[in-house]
């Protein structure tokens, strides 16, 4: 067996199951889960109709590079959303959801024979980044989130020697779990570091279409263009329909950016066997070409967050994030695991302890003392969960 498999850490939900295995939730209350970030809003009819209308696509092998019509639809959406023109033939590839692409990308980019091969990640983080680094033969290094800067990653914690060994940097904007969006100055800093040290930037933007202010979150391609980097050198963006269009089961997304890197990534993917089903491609075209369902989805999240956030702010350290569908809440007493265990036992509400989403780095675990609340269910269920959390917290200490 590949010995690198032994380096993988248990997934957060696996660790949470172990931590709650001996707990019997209050049987008088129905279970409500705010733990898993799985969209619960209905899939849009336009996507379902396109999927069913293209069932005959099952009888043919798809191209790994995707149908030109799908690449054109994605390029068109990027142009409308970010004001950035990309070449549909060379600067975009469809992928089976951003998760598989984020993982596979490290296997393409990392050269493990170079001494000290390093992948830098934000902390807390989506665990795929760490797993991808470890299985590519690299070591992860972490930049902790800074509560004083709206939980933005503190890239200044990474010293020059580490940057010099870095081959890949994962960024997540809007962030999971914090919801922080990277501003242009932060992108300028990372692009300068990439130019100096030669590493590739993988920008995970799967939460880009769920936001609470009028201005949409800045994207990496948009930032690059604003900073005179229209060739997108050493930059690849990862996006997905899962959150934008409420179709996580469809497994559809795209990567876009540096044409030279995408050419190599396509070569890898051709061998990897990761072509997207023709019927999913057809449904994806329908999704990328329709914004009405995206606006309706965003409005539903805005209404939920407007109702729930003030309630929880009475008892927890929590505020409206920049974007995404999580609340990143500080708990009284600072023990996020004990808080989650007690909430499940007494009020049958599941939340994810923040310490499970982070690693000990620079002297502490930046997720400790916080919980991630995924407001993915309908508003009534989220409000009921919030009411239970308020009651629990008022008697917690």
PDB file of C-alpha atoms in Angstrom, residues 85-394:
ATOM      1  CA  UNK A  85     -12.456  37.363 -20.692  1.00  0.00           C
ATOM      2  CA  UNK A  86     -10.940  33.876 -20.799  1.00  0.00           C
ATOM      3  CA  UNK A  87     -10.238  31.614 -23.765  1.00  0.00           C
ATOM      4  CA  UNK A  88     -12.792  28.805 -23.636  1.00  0.00           C
ATOM      5  CA  UNK A  89     -10.437  26.510 -25.570  1.00  0.00           C
ATOM      6  CA  UNK A  90      -7.312  26.894 -23.423  1.00  0.00           C
ATOM      7  CA  UNK A  91      -8.134  28.580 -20.109  1.00  0.00           C
ATOM      8  CA  UNK A  92     -11.054  26.551 -18.740  1.00  0.00           C
ATOM      9  CA  UNK A  93     -11.784  22.882 -18.002  1.00  0.00           C
ATOM     10  CA  UNK A  94     -14.940  21.272 -16.597  1.00  0.00           C
ATOM     11  CA  UNK A  95     -14.392  19.141 -13.477  1.00  0.00           C
ATOM     12  CA  UNK A  96     -16.505  16.744 -11.429  1.00  0.00           C
ATOM     13  CA  UNK A  97     -17.017  19.204  -8.603  1.00  0.00           C
ATOM     14  CA  UNK A  98     -14.322  21.411  -7.090  1.00  0.00           C
ATOM     15  CA  UNK A  99     -13.404  18.827  -4.437  1.00  0.00           C
ATOM     16  CA  UNK A 100     -11.974  16.231  -6.827  1.00  0.00           C
ATOM     17  CA  UNK A 101     -10.194  18.933  -8.818  1.00  0.00           C
ATOM     18  CA  UNK A 102      -8.645  20.564  -5.743  1.00  0.00           C
ATOM     19  CA  UNK A 103      -7.277  17.173  -4.742  1.00  0.00           C
ATOM     20  CA  UNK A 104      -6.096  16.116  -8.202  1.00  0.00           C
ATOM     21  CA  UNK A 105      -4.442  19.470  -8.839  1.00  0.00           C
ATOM     22  CA  UNK A 106      -1.817  18.884  -6.171  1.00  0.00           C
ATOM     23  CA  UNK A 107      -0.931  15.548  -7.767  1.00  0.00           C
ATOM     24  CA  UNK A 108      -0.247  17.431 -11.000  1.00  0.00           C
ATOM     25  CA  UNK A 109       1.644  20.422  -9.601  1.00  0.00           C
ATOM     26  CA  UNK A 110       3.816  19.013  -6.807  1.00  0.00           C
ATOM     27  CA  UNK A 111       7.313  17.759  -7.541  1.00  0.00           C
ATOM     28  CA  UNK A 112       7.939  15.608  -4.436  1.00  0.00           C
ATOM     29  CA  UNK A 113      11.613  14.990  -5.242  1.00  0.00           C
ATOM     30  CA  UNK A 114      12.465  18.616  -4.501  1.00  0.00           C
ATOM     31  CA  UNK A 115      13.725  18.929  -0.906  1.00  0.00           C
ATOM     32  CA  UNK A 116      11.091  20.178   1.516  1.00  0.00           C
ATOM     33  CA  UNK A 117       8.223  20.277  -0.992  1.00  0.00           C
ATOM     34  CA  UNK A 118       5.580  22.405   0.762  1.00  0.00           C
ATOM     35  CA  UNK A 119       1.927  23.305   0.301  1.00  0.00           C
ATOM     36  CA  UNK A 120       0.667  26.364   2.203  1.00  0.00           C
ATOM     37  CA  UNK A 121      -2.948  26.365   3.432  1.00  0.00           C
ATOM     38  CA  UNK A 122      -5.149  28.702   5.460  1.00  0.00           C
ATOM     39  CA  UNK A 123      -5.962  27.499   8.970  1.00  0.00           C
ATOM     40  CA  UNK A 124      -8.777  26.525   9.639  1.00  0.00           C
ATOM     41  CA  UNK A 125      -9.263  24.953   6.242  1.00  0.00           C
ATOM     42  CA  UNK A 126     -11.049  22.485   3.983  1.00  0.00           C
ATOM     43  CA  UNK A 127      -9.276  19.213   4.776  1.00  0.00           C
ATOM     44  CA  UNK A 128      -8.932  18.235   1.112  1.00  0.00           C
ATOM     45  CA  UNK A 129      -6.039  20.738   0.894  1.00  0.00           C
ATOM     46  CA  UNK A 130      -4.040  18.918   3.552  1.00  0.00           C
ATOM     47  CA  UNK A 131      -4.849  15.449   2.193  1.00  0.00           C
ATOM     48  CA  UNK A 132      -3.892  16.487  -1.333  1.00  0.00           C
ATOM     49  CA  UNK A 133      -0.562  17.824  -0.077  1.00  0.00           C
ATOM     50  CA  UNK A 134       0.259  14.721   1.933  1.00  0.00           C
ATOM     51  CA  UNK A 135      -0.597  12.251  -0.829  1.00  0.00           C
ATOM     52  CA  UNK A 136       1.410  14.316  -3.313  1.00  0.00           C
ATOM     53  CA  UNK A 137       4.463  13.810  -1.101  1.00  0.00           C
ATOM     54  CA  UNK A 138       4.555  17.366   0.236  1.00  0.00           C
ATOM     55  CA  UNK A 139       4.283  18.793   3.729  1.00  0.00           C
ATOM     56  CA  UNK A 140       1.568  21.316   4.655  1.00  0.00           C
ATOM     57  CA  UNK A 141       2.303  24.658   6.272  1.00  0.00           C
ATOM     58  CA  UNK A 142      -0.469  26.737   7.817  1.00  0.00           C
ATOM     59  CA  UNK A 143      -1.355  30.429   7.978  1.00  0.00           C
ATOM     60  CA  UNK A 144      -3.729  30.988  10.898  1.00  0.00           C
ATOM     61  CA  UNK A 145      -6.852  33.110  10.608  1.00  0.00           C
ATOM     62  CA  UNK A 146      -6.732  36.453  12.415  1.00  0.00           C
ATOM     63  CA  UNK A 147      -9.881  37.379  14.398  1.00  0.00           C
ATOM     64  CA  UNK A 148      -8.764  41.017  14.393  1.00  0.00           C
ATOM     65  CA  UNK A 149      -8.941  41.034  10.575  1.00  0.00           C
ATOM     66  CA  UNK A 150     -12.329  39.367  10.139  1.00  0.00           C
ATOM     67  CA  UNK A 151     -10.639  35.961  10.269  1.00  0.00           C
ATOM     68  CA  UNK A 152      -8.535  36.567   7.162  1.00  0.00           C
ATOM     69  CA  UNK A 153      -5.489  34.297   6.886  1.00  0.00           C
ATOM     70  CA  UNK A 154      -2.309  35.830   8.264  1.00  0.00           C
ATOM     71  CA  UNK A 155       0.075  35.041   5.401  1.00  0.00           C
ATOM     72  CA  UNK A 156       2.773  36.975   7.261  1.00  0.00           C
ATOM     73  CA  UNK A 157       3.128  33.967   9.606  1.00  0.00           C
ATOM     74  CA  UNK A 158       4.801  32.041   6.767  1.00  0.00           C
ATOM     75  CA  UNK A 159       8.520  32.814   6.856  1.00  0.00           C
ATOM     76  CA  UNK A 160      10.756  33.340   3.847  1.00  0.00           C
ATOM     77  CA  UNK A 161      12.388  29.921   4.072  1.00  0.00           C
ATOM     78  CA  UNK A 162       8.983  28.223   3.947  1.00  0.00           C
ATOM     79  CA  UNK A 163       7.820  30.332   1.005  1.00  0.00           C
ATOM     80  CA  UNK A 164      11.026  29.364  -0.808  1.00  0.00           C
ATOM     81  CA  UNK A 165      10.076  25.667  -0.466  1.00  0.00           C
ATOM     82  CA  UNK A 166       6.426  26.242  -1.365  1.00  0.00           C
ATOM     83  CA  UNK A 167       5.165  24.757  -4.619  1.00  0.00           C
ATOM     84  CA  UNK A 168       1.436  25.265  -4.143  1.00  0.00           C
ATOM     85  CA  UNK A 169      -0.726  27.684  -2.158  1.00  0.00           C
ATOM     86  CA  UNK A 170      -4.377  26.945  -1.469  1.00  0.00           C
ATOM     87  CA  UNK A 171      -6.560  29.942  -0.759  1.00  0.00           C
ATOM     88  CA  UNK A 172     -10.307  29.910  -0.081  1.00  0.00           C
ATOM     89  CA  UNK A 173     -12.253  33.102  -0.695  1.00  0.00           C
ATOM     90  CA  UNK A 174     -14.986  33.343   0.518  1.00  0.00           C
ATOM     91  CA  UNK A 175     -13.476  31.218   3.227  1.00  0.00           C
ATOM     92  CA  UNK A 176     -14.641  27.970   4.776  1.00  0.00           C
ATOM     93  CA  UNK A 177     -15.484  28.215   7.676  1.00  0.00           C
ATOM     94  CA  UNK A 178     -14.935  31.920   8.316  1.00  0.00           C
ATOM     95  CA  UNK A 179     -16.654  33.500   5.304  1.00  0.00           C
ATOM     96  CA  UNK A 180     -13.802  36.016   4.882  1.00  0.00           C
ATOM     97  CA  UNK A 181     -13.262  37.471   1.397  1.00  0.00           C
ATOM     98  CA  UNK A 182      -9.752  38.404   0.279  1.00  0.00           C
ATOM     99  CA  UNK A 183      -9.358  42.079  -0.758  1.00  0.00           C
ATOM    100  CA  UNK A 184      -7.238  43.276  -3.673  1.00  0.00           C
ATOM    101  CA  UNK A 185      -4.238  44.223  -1.503  1.00  0.00           C
ATOM    102  CA  UNK A 186      -4.057  40.683  -0.165  1.00  0.00           C
ATOM    103  CA  UNK A 187      -4.088  39.297  -3.708  1.00  0.00           C
ATOM    104  CA  UNK A 188      -1.296  41.709  -4.630  1.00  0.00           C
ATOM    105  CA  UNK A 189       0.774  40.341  -1.758  1.00  0.00           C
ATOM    106  CA  UNK A 190       0.223  36.723  -2.801  1.00  0.00           C
ATOM    107  CA  UNK A 191       0.943  37.390  -6.473  1.00  0.00           C
ATOM    108  CA  UNK A 192       4.226  39.072  -5.518  1.00  0.00           C
ATOM    109  CA  UNK A 193       5.171  36.074  -3.371  1.00  0.00           C
ATOM    110  CA  UNK A 194       4.255  33.711  -6.228  1.00  0.00           C
ATOM    111  CA  UNK A 195       6.452  35.667  -8.645  1.00  0.00           C
ATOM    112  CA  UNK A 196       9.332  35.668  -6.168  1.00  0.00           C
ATOM    113  CA  UNK A 197       9.209  31.969  -5.278  1.00  0.00           C
ATOM    114  CA  UNK A 198       7.515  30.378  -8.290  1.00  0.00           C
ATOM    115  CA  UNK A 199       4.646  28.608  -6.543  1.00  0.00           C
ATOM    116  CA  UNK A 200       1.191  28.048  -8.039  1.00  0.00           C
ATOM    117  CA  UNK A 201      -1.943  29.527  -6.445  1.00  0.00           C
ATOM    118  CA  UNK A 202      -5.101  27.388  -6.307  1.00  0.00           C
ATOM    119  CA  UNK A 203      -8.063  29.627  -5.467  1.00  0.00           C
ATOM    120  CA  UNK A 204     -11.099  27.775  -4.107  1.00  0.00           C
ATOM    121  CA  UNK A 205     -14.145  29.954  -4.827  1.00  0.00           C
ATOM    122  CA  UNK A 206     -17.034  27.517  -4.409  1.00  0.00           C
ATOM    123  CA  UNK A 207     -18.935  29.922  -2.084  1.00  0.00           C
ATOM    124  CA  UNK A 208     -18.603  32.960  -4.347  1.00  0.00           C
ATOM    125  CA  UNK A 209     -22.313  33.332  -5.144  1.00  0.00           C
ATOM    126  CA  UNK A 210     -23.693  33.371  -1.590  1.00  0.00           C
ATOM    127  CA  UNK A 211     -23.046  36.830  -0.173  1.00  0.00           C
ATOM    128  CA  UNK A 212     -24.865  39.403   1.952  1.00  0.00           C
ATOM    129  CA  UNK A 213     -23.841  42.821   0.686  1.00  0.00           C
ATOM    130  CA  UNK A 214     -24.589  44.437  -2.652  1.00  0.00           C
ATOM    131  CA  UNK A 215     -21.063  44.034  -3.981  1.00  0.00           C
ATOM    132  CA  UNK A 216     -20.190  40.510  -5.090  1.00  0.00           C
ATOM    133  CA  UNK A 217     -16.967  39.010  -3.653  1.00  0.00           C
ATOM    134  CA  UNK A 218     -13.762  39.713  -5.544  1.00  0.00           C
ATOM    135  CA  UNK A 219     -12.470  36.690  -7.457  1.00  0.00           C
ATOM    136  CA  UNK A 220      -8.870  35.698  -8.157  1.00  0.00           C
ATOM    137  CA  UNK A 221      -9.118  36.120 -11.939  1.00  0.00           C
ATOM    138  CA  UNK A 222     -10.710  39.522 -11.417  1.00  0.00           C
ATOM    139  CA  UNK A 223      -7.960  40.515  -8.989  1.00  0.00           C
ATOM    140  CA  UNK A 224      -5.268  39.340 -11.415  1.00  0.00           C
ATOM    141  CA  UNK A 225      -6.738  41.400 -14.238  1.00  0.00           C
ATOM    142  CA  UNK A 226      -6.988  44.497 -12.040  1.00  0.00           C
ATOM    143  CA  UNK A 227      -3.314  44.066 -11.159  1.00  0.00           C
ATOM    144  CA  UNK A 228      -2.139  43.706 -14.747  1.00  0.00           C
ATOM    145  CA  UNK A 229      -1.813  39.931 -14.743  1.00  0.00           C
ATOM    146  CA  UNK A 230      -4.148  39.103 -17.612  1.00  0.00           C
ATOM    147  CA  UNK A 231      -2.157  35.988 -18.488  1.00  0.00           C
ATOM    148  CA  UNK A 232      -3.158  34.576 -15.054  1.00  0.00           C
ATOM    149  CA  UNK A 233       0.337  33.161 -14.647  1.00  0.00           C
ATOM    150  CA  UNK A 234       0.624  30.553 -11.900  1.00  0.00           C
ATOM    151  CA  UNK A 235      -3.042  31.033 -10.988  1.00  0.00           C
ATOM    152  CA  UNK A 236      -5.888  28.524 -11.269  1.00  0.00           C
ATOM    153  CA  UNK A 237      -9.411  29.151  -9.940  1.00  0.00           C
ATOM    154  CA  UNK A 238     -11.810  26.407  -8.812  1.00  0.00           C
ATOM    155  CA  UNK A 239     -15.558  26.952  -8.904  1.00  0.00           C
ATOM    156  CA  UNK A 240     -18.615  24.742  -8.514  1.00  0.00           C
ATOM    157  CA  UNK A 241     -22.357  24.528  -9.078  1.00  0.00           C
ATOM    158  CA  UNK A 242     -22.914  22.706  -5.773  1.00  0.00           C
ATOM    159  CA  UNK A 243     -23.528  25.772  -3.604  1.00  0.00           C
ATOM    160  CA  UNK A 244     -24.372  28.263  -6.366  1.00  0.00           C
ATOM    161  CA  UNK A 245     -27.129  26.109  -7.847  1.00  0.00           C
ATOM    162  CA  UNK A 246     -27.937  23.633  -5.023  1.00  0.00           C
ATOM    163  CA  UNK A 247     -26.831  20.592  -7.021  1.00  0.00           C
ATOM    164  CA  UNK A 248     -24.094  18.935  -4.913  1.00  0.00           C
ATOM    165  CA  UNK A 249     -25.124  15.509  -6.211  1.00  0.00           C
ATOM    166  CA  UNK A 250     -24.481  16.544  -9.803  1.00  0.00           C
ATOM    167  CA  UNK A 251     -20.718  16.944  -9.163  1.00  0.00           C
ATOM    168  CA  UNK A 252     -20.060  19.766 -11.595  1.00  0.00           C
ATOM    169  CA  UNK A 253     -17.606  22.626 -11.539  1.00  0.00           C
ATOM    170  CA  UNK A 254     -14.717  24.115 -13.457  1.00  0.00           C
ATOM    171  CA  UNK A 255     -11.124  25.244 -13.237  1.00  0.00           C
ATOM    172  CA  UNK A 256      -9.858  28.316 -15.091  1.00  0.00           C
ATOM    173  CA  UNK A 257      -6.669  30.315 -15.346  1.00  0.00           C
ATOM    174  CA  UNK A 258      -3.092  29.780 -16.533  1.00  0.00           C
ATOM    175  CA  UNK A 259      -3.323  28.013 -19.923  1.00  0.00           C
ATOM    176  CA  UNK A 260       0.065  26.290 -19.575  1.00  0.00           C
ATOM    177  CA  UNK A 261      -0.885  24.773 -16.219  1.00  0.00           C
ATOM    178  CA  UNK A 262      -4.326  23.722 -17.466  1.00  0.00           C
ATOM    179  CA  UNK A 263      -2.705  21.962 -20.434  1.00  0.00           C
ATOM    180  CA  UNK A 264      -0.732  19.783 -18.006  1.00  0.00           C
ATOM    181  CA  UNK A 265      -3.770  19.333 -15.757  1.00  0.00           C
ATOM    182  CA  UNK A 266      -5.783  18.128 -18.764  1.00  0.00           C
ATOM    183  CA  UNK A 267      -3.054  15.574 -19.522  1.00  0.00           C
ATOM    184  CA  UNK A 268      -3.264  14.280 -15.955  1.00  0.00           C
ATOM    185  CA  UNK A 269      -7.052  14.162 -16.068  1.00  0.00           C
ATOM    186  CA  UNK A 270      -7.053  12.253 -19.355  1.00  0.00           C
ATOM    187  CA  UNK A 271      -5.225   9.407 -17.625  1.00  0.00           C
ATOM    188  CA  UNK A 272      -7.165   9.823 -14.395  1.00  0.00           C
ATOM    189  CA  UNK A 273     -10.502   9.116 -16.084  1.00  0.00           C
ATOM    190  CA  UNK A 274     -12.333  12.200 -14.854  1.00  0.00           C
ATOM    191  CA  UNK A 275     -14.511  13.128 -17.845  1.00  0.00           C
ATOM    192  CA  UNK A 276     -17.913  14.624 -17.013  1.00  0.00           C
ATOM    193  CA  UNK A 277     -21.055  12.769 -18.096  1.00  0.00           C
ATOM    194  CA  UNK A 278     -22.683  14.306 -21.215  1.00  0.00           C
ATOM    195  CA  UNK A 279     -26.031  14.660 -19.422  1.00  0.00           C
ATOM    196  CA  UNK A 280     -24.339  16.477 -16.529  1.00  0.00           C
ATOM    197  CA  UNK A 281     -22.565  18.718 -19.032  1.00  0.00           C
ATOM    198  CA  UNK A 282     -25.903  19.630 -20.620  1.00  0.00           C
ATOM    199  CA  UNK A 283     -27.428  20.404 -17.222  1.00  0.00           C
ATOM    200  CA  UNK A 284     -24.337  22.432 -16.310  1.00  0.00           C
ATOM    201  CA  UNK A 285     -24.730  24.571 -19.420  1.00  0.00           C
ATOM    202  CA  UNK A 286     -28.290  25.347 -18.323  1.00  0.00           C
ATOM    203  CA  UNK A 287     -27.082  26.233 -14.812  1.00  0.00           C
ATOM    204  CA  UNK A 288     -24.223  28.535 -15.860  1.00  0.00           C
ATOM    205  CA  UNK A 289     -26.520  30.335 -18.318  1.00  0.00           C
ATOM    206  CA  UNK A 290     -29.231  31.092 -15.739  1.00  0.00           C
ATOM    207  CA  UNK A 291     -28.883  33.662 -12.949  1.00  0.00           C
ATOM    208  CA  UNK A 292     -32.502  33.845 -11.812  1.00  0.00           C
ATOM    209  CA  UNK A 293     -32.224  30.762  -9.611  1.00  0.00           C
ATOM    210  CA  UNK A 294     -28.913  32.024  -8.195  1.00  0.00           C
ATOM    211  CA  UNK A 295     -30.459  35.334  -7.135  1.00  0.00           C
ATOM    212  CA  UNK A 296     -33.398  33.537  -5.535  1.00  0.00           C
ATOM    213  CA  UNK A 297     -31.032  31.208  -3.690  1.00  0.00           C
ATOM    214  CA  UNK A 298     -28.948  34.134  -2.446  1.00  0.00           C
ATOM    215  CA  UNK A 299     -32.066  35.969  -1.252  1.00  0.00           C
ATOM    216  CA  UNK A 300     -33.114  32.900   0.749  1.00  0.00           C
ATOM    217  CA  UNK A 301     -29.734  32.752   2.478  1.00  0.00           C
ATOM    218  CA  UNK A 302     -29.828  36.483   3.162  1.00  0.00           C
ATOM    219  CA  UNK A 303     -33.213  36.158   4.847  1.00  0.00           C
ATOM    220  CA  UNK A 304     -32.015  33.258   7.011  1.00  0.00           C
ATOM    221  CA  UNK A 305     -28.841  34.984   8.116  1.00  0.00           C
ATOM    222  CA  UNK A 306     -30.727  38.215   8.854  1.00  0.00           C
ATOM    223  CA  UNK A 307     -33.106  36.298  11.118  1.00  0.00           C
ATOM    224  CA  UNK A 308     -30.659  33.935  12.818  1.00  0.00           C
ATOM    225  CA  UNK A 309     -27.488  36.011  13.312  1.00  0.00           C
ATOM    226  CA  UNK A 310     -28.970  38.612  15.724  1.00  0.00           C
ATOM    227  CA  UNK A 311     -30.533  35.843  17.824  1.00  0.00           C
ATOM    228  CA  UNK A 312     -27.242  34.000  18.224  1.00  0.00           C
ATOM    229  CA  UNK A 313     -25.288  37.224  18.766  1.00  0.00           C
ATOM    230  CA  UNK A 314     -27.131  37.596  22.088  1.00  0.00           C
ATOM    231  CA  UNK A 315     -25.264  34.609  23.524  1.00  0.00           C
ATOM    232  CA  UNK A 316     -22.342  33.844  21.182  1.00  0.00           C
ATOM    233  CA  UNK A 317     -19.456  35.818  19.677  1.00  0.00           C
ATOM    234  CA  UNK A 318     -20.791  35.858  16.127  1.00  0.00           C
ATOM    235  CA  UNK A 319     -21.384  38.335  13.315  1.00  0.00           C
ATOM    236  CA  UNK A 320     -22.580  38.298   9.724  1.00  0.00           C
ATOM    237  CA  UNK A 321     -19.758  36.942   7.523  1.00  0.00           C
ATOM    238  CA  UNK A 322     -18.647  38.448   4.225  1.00  0.00           C
ATOM    239  CA  UNK A 323     -20.082  35.484   2.304  1.00  0.00           C
ATOM    240  CA  UNK A 324     -20.746  31.730   2.381  1.00  0.00           C
ATOM    241  CA  UNK A 325     -23.406  29.840   4.313  1.00  0.00           C
ATOM    242  CA  UNK A 326     -21.605  29.383   7.649  1.00  0.00           C
ATOM    243  CA  UNK A 327     -21.599  31.273  10.920  1.00  0.00           C
ATOM    244  CA  UNK A 328     -18.242  31.086  12.710  1.00  0.00           C
ATOM    245  CA  UNK A 329     -19.268  31.488  16.334  1.00  0.00           C
ATOM    246  CA  UNK A 330     -17.195  31.839  19.487  1.00  0.00           C
ATOM    247  CA  UNK A 331     -18.580  29.802  22.402  1.00  0.00           C
ATOM    248  CA  UNK A 332     -18.606  30.709  26.115  1.00  0.00           C
ATOM    249  CA  UNK A 333     -15.847  29.046  28.087  1.00  0.00           C
ATOM    250  CA  UNK A 334     -13.744  28.409  24.986  1.00  0.00           C
ATOM    251  CA  UNK A 335     -14.219  24.620  24.795  1.00  0.00           C
ATOM    252  CA  UNK A 336     -15.803  24.064  21.385  1.00  0.00           C
ATOM    253  CA  UNK A 337     -15.923  20.257  21.712  1.00  0.00           C
ATOM    254  CA  UNK A 338     -17.661  20.324  25.098  1.00  0.00           C
ATOM    255  CA  UNK A 339     -20.106  22.926  23.780  1.00  0.00           C
ATOM    256  CA  UNK A 340     -20.990  20.748  20.773  1.00  0.00           C
ATOM    257  CA  UNK A 341     -21.364  17.661  22.944  1.00  0.00           C
ATOM    258  CA  UNK A 342     -23.634  19.408  25.442  1.00  0.00           C
ATOM    259  CA  UNK A 343     -25.777  21.007  22.731  1.00  0.00           C
ATOM    260  CA  UNK A 344     -26.328  17.638  21.067  1.00  0.00           C
ATOM    261  CA  UNK A 345     -27.144  15.874  24.336  1.00  0.00           C
ATOM    262  CA  UNK A 346     -29.544  18.475  25.724  1.00  0.00           C
ATOM    263  CA  UNK A 347     -31.100  20.034  22.631  1.00  0.00           C
ATOM    264  CA  UNK A 348     -30.405  17.554  19.792  1.00  0.00           C
ATOM    265  CA  UNK A 349     -28.648  20.131  17.599  1.00  0.00           C
ATOM    266  CA  UNK A 350     -25.422  19.126  15.839  1.00  0.00           C
ATOM    267  CA  UNK A 351     -22.686  21.699  15.160  1.00  0.00           C
ATOM    268  CA  UNK A 352     -19.080  21.227  14.108  1.00  0.00           C
ATOM    269  CA  UNK A 353     -16.353  22.136  16.649  1.00  0.00           C
ATOM    270  CA  UNK A 354     -13.924  24.578  15.070  1.00  0.00           C
ATOM    271  CA  UNK A 355     -10.846  22.858  16.464  1.00  0.00           C
ATOM    272  CA  UNK A 356     -11.604  19.865  14.202  1.00  0.00           C
ATOM    273  CA  UNK A 357     -11.279  22.121  11.164  1.00  0.00           C
ATOM    274  CA  UNK A 358      -7.825  23.418  12.056  1.00  0.00           C
ATOM    275  CA  UNK A 359      -4.355  22.306  13.085  1.00  0.00           C
ATOM    276  CA  UNK A 360      -2.069  23.393  15.875  1.00  0.00           C
ATOM    277  CA  UNK A 361       0.192  25.980  14.239  1.00  0.00           C
ATOM    278  CA  UNK A 362       2.196  28.962  15.469  1.00  0.00           C
ATOM    279  CA  UNK A 363       1.470  28.008  19.050  1.00  0.00           C
ATOM    280  CA  UNK A 364      -2.276  27.393  18.959  1.00  0.00           C
ATOM    281  CA  UNK A 365      -5.261  25.943  17.148  1.00  0.00           C
ATOM    282  CA  UNK A 366      -7.104  28.906  15.551  1.00  0.00           C
ATOM    283  CA  UNK A 367     -10.379  26.959  15.405  1.00  0.00           C
ATOM    284  CA  UNK A 368     -10.458  26.270  19.134  1.00  0.00           C
ATOM    285  CA  UNK A 369     -13.265  27.979  21.012  1.00  0.00           C
ATOM    286  CA  UNK A 370     -15.465  28.362  17.945  1.00  0.00           C
ATOM    287  CA  UNK A 371     -18.117  26.261  16.200  1.00  0.00           C
ATOM    288  CA  UNK A 372     -19.196  26.208  12.568  1.00  0.00           C
ATOM    289  CA  UNK A 373     -22.935  26.519  11.986  1.00  0.00           C
ATOM    290  CA  UNK A 374     -24.120  25.624   8.486  1.00  0.00           C
ATOM    291  CA  UNK A 375     -27.400  27.447   7.810  1.00  0.00           C
ATOM    292  CA  UNK A 376     -28.354  25.150   4.952  1.00  0.00           C
ATOM    293  CA  UNK A 377     -31.826  23.994   6.020  1.00  0.00           C
ATOM    294  CA  UNK A 378     -34.963  26.082   5.514  1.00  0.00           C
ATOM    295  CA  UNK A 379     -35.484  29.206   7.595  1.00  0.00           C
ATOM    296  CA  UNK A 380     -37.958  27.648  10.037  1.00  0.00           C
ATOM    297  CA  UNK A 381     -35.556  24.838  10.936  1.00  0.00           C
ATOM    298  CA  UNK A 382     -32.600  27.225  11.253  1.00  0.00           C
ATOM    299  CA  UNK A 383     -34.643  29.488  13.547  1.00  0.00           C
ATOM    300  CA  UNK A 384     -35.678  26.531  15.694  1.00  0.00           C
ATOM    301  CA  UNK A 385     -32.021  25.475  15.965  1.00  0.00           C
ATOM    302  CA  UNK A 386     -31.038  29.036  16.912  1.00  0.00           C
ATOM    303  CA  UNK A 387     -33.707  29.157  19.633  1.00  0.00           C
ATOM    304  CA  UNK A 388     -32.382  25.905  21.096  1.00  0.00           C
ATOM    305  CA  UNK A 389     -28.796  27.180  20.975  1.00  0.00           C
ATOM    306  CA  UNK A 390     -29.841  30.346  22.817  1.00  0.00           C
ATOM    307  CA  UNK A 391     -31.601  28.337  25.542  1.00  0.00           C
ATOM    308  CA  UNK A 392     -28.645  25.977  25.888  1.00  0.00           C
ATOM    309  CA  UNK A 393     -26.060  28.750  26.019  1.00  0.00           C
ATOM    310  CA  UNK A 394     -27.944  30.736  28.662  1.00  0.00           C
TER     311      UNK A 394
END
